[in-house]
Amino acid sequence: MHLLAVPAFADNYIWLLADAAGDAIAVDPGQAAPLRAALEREGLRLRAILLTHHHADHIGGVAELIAATPVPVYAPADARIACADHRVADGQMLTLSTPAVRFTVIAVPGHTRSHVAYAGEGLLFCGDTLFSLGCGRLFEGSPEQMLASLDRLAALPDATGVCCGHEYTLDNAAFAQTIEPGNRALEARIATVRRLRAEGRPSLPVSLGEERASNPFLRIDAPAVIAALSAEAGAGATRAERFGALRRRKDLFRAATA
Ligand code: ZN
Ligand code: FE
């Protein structure tokens, strides 16, 4: 299988996964034009669309794409995703024949209440739930929900290639360093990402093992992360309270730097 990150808008990725014959699926086509251009350039045929959540930057291109090329559209049950004709739910095995791919659907509420991720083919399409060195904002979920969602994703094999919805890695790196300045795996990841971005390449996919070693939102039980959050979530704080404190601190960090 051949994986391609198609840039859209300012920092979105539309993911394309194609077999050797040129049959492809697209994940989260927020825009039609860049995907169409990539399909044409690569000589691929779009066969199905998978959607992770209802935000416009993830579904906005679907209507235009299926008007030109009718293909099945898979999405979680949510009235805000009107363009989908196949609904997926937690635990479901999604099996397509062309291309021949299989994904497990994982419900990951937190960023939005109906957000799902697709795990399979050694990959994880996680939309705006898990980012490299970060995680999505809690628009519709509680810290408890998001932490439980991230715990489920983090339990996948280390070699899983994490395919996120946005190129936020360098931004996230600056915050991650304030939490775990002595983390060698984080330093190594940042060096890799700086090189990739300088070459104009995506920082993704990244292995889940690397993320578990460097992403503070997956390291809520690491002593250095616990220590970094002691002012807001001290001794006796639950994991979810620590996670909530970490996410709030990131929100403030963004507000201060953006
Ligand atoms: Zn989103
Ligand atoms: Fe998004």
Short mmCIF file of C-alpha atoms and ligand atoms in Angstrom, two decimals:
data_model
loop_
_atom_site.label_atom_id
_atom_site.label_comp_id
_atom_site.label_asym_id
_atom_site.label_seq_id
_atom_site.Cartn_x
_atom_site.Cartn_y
_atom_site.Cartn_z
CA MET A 1 0.00 0.00 0.00
CA HIS A 2 1.11 3.52 -0.77
CA LEU A 3 0.39 6.34 1.72
CA LEU A 4 0.31 10.01 0.81
CA ALA A 5 -0.33 13.14 2.91
CA VAL A 6 -2.11 15.69 0.70
CA PRO A 7 -1.85 19.22 2.13
CA ALA A 8 -5.09 21.21 2.27
CA PHE A 9 -5.96 24.65 3.68
CA ALA A 10 -3.14 26.07 5.83
CA ASP A 11 -2.14 22.97 7.79
CA ASN A 12 -4.60 20.10 7.14
CA TYR A 13 -3.67 16.74 5.66
CA ILE A 14 -6.01 14.67 3.53
CA TRP A 15 -4.67 11.11 3.73
CA LEU A 16 -4.62 8.93 0.63
CA LEU A 17 -3.98 5.19 0.87
CA ALA A 18 -3.66 3.35 -2.43
CA ASP A 19 -2.92 -0.19 -3.56
CA ALA A 20 -0.52 -1.15 -6.38
CA ALA A 21 -3.36 -1.09 -8.93
CA GLY A 22 -4.09 2.58 -8.13
CA ASP A 23 -7.31 2.15 -6.16
CA ALA A 24 -7.37 4.57 -3.24
CA ILE A 25 -9.26 5.68 -0.17
CA ALA A 26 -9.16 9.22 1.17
CA VAL A 27 -9.49 10.22 4.81
CA ASP A 28 -10.98 13.61 5.77
CA PRO A 29 -11.06 15.45 2.45
CA GLY A 30 -11.83 18.93 3.74
CA GLN A 31 -11.14 20.31 0.26
CA ALA A 32 -11.82 18.69 -3.11
CA ALA A 33 -9.29 20.45 -5.37
CA PRO A 34 -6.02 19.37 -3.70
CA LEU A 35 -7.26 15.78 -3.48
CA ARG A 36 -8.34 15.73 -7.13
CA ALA A 37 -4.95 17.13 -8.15
CA ALA A 38 -3.14 14.47 -6.11
CA LEU A 39 -5.28 11.65 -7.56
CA GLU A 40 -4.56 12.87 -11.08
CA ARG A 41 -0.84 13.38 -10.47
CA GLU A 42 -0.46 9.92 -8.91
CA GLY A 43 -2.76 8.16 -11.37
CA LEU A 44 -5.11 6.97 -8.62
CA ARG A 45 -8.85 6.22 -8.58
CA LEU A 46 -10.85 7.29 -5.54
CA ARG A 47 -12.91 4.33 -4.26
CA ALA A 48 -14.07 5.37 -0.79
CA ILE A 49 -13.96 8.22 1.69
CA LEU A 50 -13.50 7.82 5.46
CA LEU A 51 -14.39 10.67 7.81
CA THR A 52 -13.27 11.09 11.43
CA HIS A 53 -15.44 13.99 12.60
CA HIS A 54 -17.85 16.66 11.46
CA HIS A 55 -15.62 19.75 11.31
CA ALA A 56 -15.68 21.52 7.94
CA ASP A 57 -11.92 21.29 7.42
CA HIS A 58 -12.35 17.48 7.41
CA ILE A 59 -15.57 16.98 5.42
CA GLY A 60 -15.89 20.16 3.31
CA GLY A 61 -14.73 18.60 0.04
CA VAL A 62 -16.94 15.50 0.15
CA ALA A 63 -20.04 16.83 -1.64
CA GLU A 64 -17.97 18.06 -4.59
CA LEU A 65 -15.94 14.83 -4.77
CA ILE A 66 -18.92 12.46 -4.75
CA ALA A 67 -20.85 14.62 -7.21
CA ALA A 68 -18.04 13.95 -9.71
CA THR A 69 -17.20 10.39 -8.58
CA PRO A 70 -19.87 8.61 -6.53
CA VAL A 71 -18.05 6.56 -3.87
CA PRO A 72 -19.18 5.29 -0.47
CA VAL A 73 -18.60 7.71 2.40
CA TYR A 74 -18.02 6.25 5.88
CA ALA A 75 -18.55 8.39 8.96
CA PRO A 76 -19.76 8.21 12.55
CA ALA A 77 -23.48 8.70 13.16
CA ASP A 78 -23.83 12.47 13.50
CA ALA A 79 -26.47 14.63 11.80
CA ARG A 80 -23.75 17.21 11.19
CA ILE A 81 -22.16 14.82 8.65
CA ALA A 82 -24.98 14.80 6.10
CA CYS A 83 -22.74 13.75 3.20
CA ALA A 84 -22.11 10.20 4.53
CA ASP A 85 -24.05 7.12 3.39
CA HIS A 86 -22.39 4.50 5.65
CA ARG A 87 -22.32 4.93 9.43
CA VAL A 88 -19.56 3.39 11.51
CA ALA A 89 -19.52 2.67 15.23
CA ASP A 90 -17.04 1.74 17.93
CA GLY A 91 -15.56 -1.73 17.59
CA GLN A 92 -16.80 -2.24 14.05
CA MET A 93 -14.50 -3.88 11.52
CA LEU A 94 -14.65 -1.88 8.30
CA THR A 95 -13.65 -4.10 5.39
CA LEU A 96 -13.33 -2.72 1.86
CA SER A 97 -12.62 -4.83 -1.20
CA THR A 98 -11.19 -2.20 -3.60
CA PRO A 99 -8.65 -1.41 -2.34
CA ALA A 100 -8.56 -4.42 0.00
CA VAL A 101 -8.18 -2.76 3.40
CA ARG A 102 -9.48 -3.43 6.90
CA PHE A 103 -9.85 -0.96 9.72
CA THR A 104 -11.15 -1.18 13.25
CA VAL A 105 -13.32 1.78 14.17
CA ILE A 106 -12.43 3.30 17.53
CA ALA A 107 -14.78 5.85 19.12
CA VAL A 108 -12.60 8.67 20.47
CA PRO A 109 -14.86 11.33 22.00
CA GLY A 110 -13.19 14.48 23.30
CA HIS A 111 -12.40 16.86 20.43
CA THR A 112 -15.99 16.28 19.30
CA ARG A 113 -18.51 13.91 20.82
CA SER A 114 -18.82 11.62 17.75
CA HIS A 115 -15.16 11.60 16.65
CA VAL A 116 -13.85 8.20 15.49
CA ALA A 117 -10.42 6.89 14.52
CA TYR A 118 -9.63 4.15 11.99
CA ALA A 119 -6.87 1.65 12.86
CA GLY A 120 -5.61 -0.86 10.32
CA GLU A 121 -2.99 -1.63 7.65
CA GLY A 122 -0.37 -0.65 10.24
CA LEU A 123 -1.80 2.87 10.31
CA LEU A 124 -3.97 5.01 12.54
CA PHE A 125 -6.12 7.76 11.05
CA CYS A 126 -6.96 9.79 14.13
CA GLY A 127 -8.23 13.14 12.78
CA ASP A 128 -7.98 15.82 15.47
CA THR A 129 -7.73 13.48 18.49
CA LEU A 130 -4.03 12.66 18.62
CA PHE A 131 -1.49 15.02 17.06
CA SER A 132 2.24 14.49 16.97
CA LEU A 133 3.48 15.90 20.31
CA GLY A 134 -0.03 17.11 21.12
CA CYS A 135 -3.76 16.38 21.10
CA GLY A 136 -6.94 18.04 19.89
CA ARG A 137 -8.75 20.74 21.80
CA LEU A 138 -11.67 19.67 23.96
CA PHE A 139 -14.55 21.27 22.07
CA GLU A 140 -17.27 18.80 23.03
CA GLY A 141 -15.75 16.42 25.57
CA SER A 142 -14.37 16.26 29.09
CA PRO A 143 -10.75 15.61 30.05
CA GLU A 144 -11.91 12.16 31.25
CA GLN A 145 -13.30 11.33 27.81
CA MET A 146 -10.29 12.60 25.87
CA LEU A 147 -7.85 10.80 28.17
CA ALA A 148 -9.78 7.54 27.76
CA SER A 149 -9.74 8.06 23.97
CA LEU A 150 -5.98 8.70 23.92
CA ASP A 151 -5.40 5.69 26.19
CA ARG A 152 -7.15 3.49 23.63
CA LEU A 153 -5.07 4.85 20.76
CA ALA A 154 -1.86 4.55 22.79
CA ALA A 155 -2.59 0.84 23.33
CA LEU A 156 -2.09 0.11 19.61
CA PRO A 157 1.24 -1.44 18.52
CA ASP A 158 4.34 0.80 18.73
CA ALA A 159 4.99 0.43 14.99
CA THR A 160 1.59 1.92 14.06
CA GLY A 161 2.01 4.89 11.70
CA VAL A 162 0.06 7.80 13.18
CA CYS A 163 -1.71 9.87 10.50
CA CYS A 164 -3.06 13.07 12.09
CA GLY A 165 -5.38 15.67 10.59
CA HIS A 166 -2.98 18.61 10.89
CA GLU A 167 0.68 19.59 10.61
CA TYR A 168 0.94 21.01 14.13
CA THR A 169 4.08 19.17 15.19
CA LEU A 170 6.58 22.04 15.50
CA ASP A 171 4.05 24.22 17.33
CA ASN A 172 3.33 21.35 19.69
CA ALA A 173 7.04 20.75 20.19
CA ALA A 174 7.53 24.17 21.76
CA PHE A 175 4.90 23.41 24.38
CA ALA A 176 6.06 19.82 24.96
CA GLN A 177 9.55 21.11 25.78
CA THR A 178 8.14 23.29 28.57
CA ILE A 179 6.67 20.14 30.16
CA GLU A 180 9.57 17.71 29.72
CA PRO A 181 12.72 19.71 28.92
CA GLY A 182 14.97 16.74 29.73
CA ASN A 183 13.21 14.19 27.52
CA ARG A 184 15.78 12.81 25.05
CA ALA A 185 13.16 11.15 22.85
CA LEU A 186 11.42 14.52 22.56
CA GLU A 187 14.69 16.20 21.57
CA ALA A 188 15.30 13.54 18.94
CA ARG A 189 11.79 13.88 17.57
CA ILE A 190 12.11 17.67 17.34
CA ALA A 191 15.42 17.36 15.46
CA THR A 192 13.79 14.96 12.99
CA VAL A 193 10.76 17.18 12.53
CA ARG A 194 12.86 20.33 11.97
CA ARG A 195 14.78 18.52 9.23
CA LEU A 196 11.61 17.15 7.57
CA ARG A 197 9.87 20.53 7.63
CA ALA A 198 12.98 22.32 6.31
CA GLU A 199 12.86 19.88 3.39
CA GLY A 200 9.19 20.73 2.88
CA ARG A 201 8.09 17.24 3.94
CA PRO A 202 5.30 16.28 6.37
CA SER A 203 6.30 15.38 9.93
CA LEU A 204 3.83 12.48 9.59
CA PRO A 205 3.22 9.64 9.81
CA VAL A 206 5.09 9.13 13.07
CA SER A 207 5.30 5.83 14.91
CA LEU A 208 3.09 5.44 17.93
CA GLY A 209 6.15 4.25 19.86
CA GLU A 210 7.88 7.58 19.22
CA GLU A 211 4.76 9.44 20.32
CA ARG A 212 4.48 7.41 23.51
CA ALA A 213 8.06 8.41 24.31
CA SER A 214 7.75 12.10 23.47
CA ASN A 215 4.13 13.36 23.51
CA PRO A 216 3.26 14.76 26.97
CA PHE A 217 -0.44 14.01 26.40
CA LEU A 218 0.44 10.28 26.18
CA ARG A 219 2.80 10.57 29.18
CA ILE A 220 0.39 11.66 31.87
CA ASP A 221 1.89 9.04 34.24
CA ALA A 222 5.55 9.92 33.59
CA PRO A 223 7.24 11.30 36.73
CA ALA A 224 8.53 14.39 34.87
CA VAL A 225 5.03 15.21 33.59
CA ILE A 226 3.49 14.66 37.02
CA ALA A 227 6.13 16.99 38.52
CA ALA A 228 5.58 19.64 35.82
CA LEU A 229 1.84 19.76 36.65
CA SER A 230 2.21 19.76 40.44
CA ALA A 231 1.10 23.40 40.80
CA GLU A 232 -2.30 22.78 39.15
CA ALA A 233 -2.71 19.07 39.90
CA GLY A 234 -0.68 18.13 42.95
CA ALA A 235 -0.50 15.02 45.08
CA GLY A 236 -3.85 13.24 45.11
CA ALA A 237 -4.88 14.52 41.68
CA THR A 238 -6.41 11.90 39.39
CA ARG A 239 -4.99 11.09 35.96
CA ALA A 240 -7.91 12.94 34.38
CA GLU A 241 -7.26 15.99 36.58
CA ARG A 242 -3.61 15.96 35.50
CA PHE A 243 -4.65 15.57 31.87
CA GLY A 244 -7.16 18.44 32.21
CA ALA A 245 -4.44 20.64 33.75
CA LEU A 246 -2.06 19.80 30.91
CA ARG A 247 -4.67 20.57 28.25
CA ARG A 248 -5.60 23.89 29.96
CA ARG A 249 -1.95 24.85 30.13
CA LYS A 250 -1.60 24.16 26.41
CA ASP A 251 -4.66 26.32 25.67
CA LEU A 252 -3.05 29.20 27.59
CA PHE A 253 0.33 28.59 25.95
CA ARG A 254 -1.27 28.88 22.49
CA ALA A 255 -3.15 32.00 23.48
CA ALA A 256 0.12 33.53 24.70
CA THR A 257 2.11 32.72 21.56
CA ALA A 258 -0.40 32.77 18.70
ZN ZN B 1 -11.55 19.22 14.15
FE FE B 2 -9.21 19.88 11.99
#
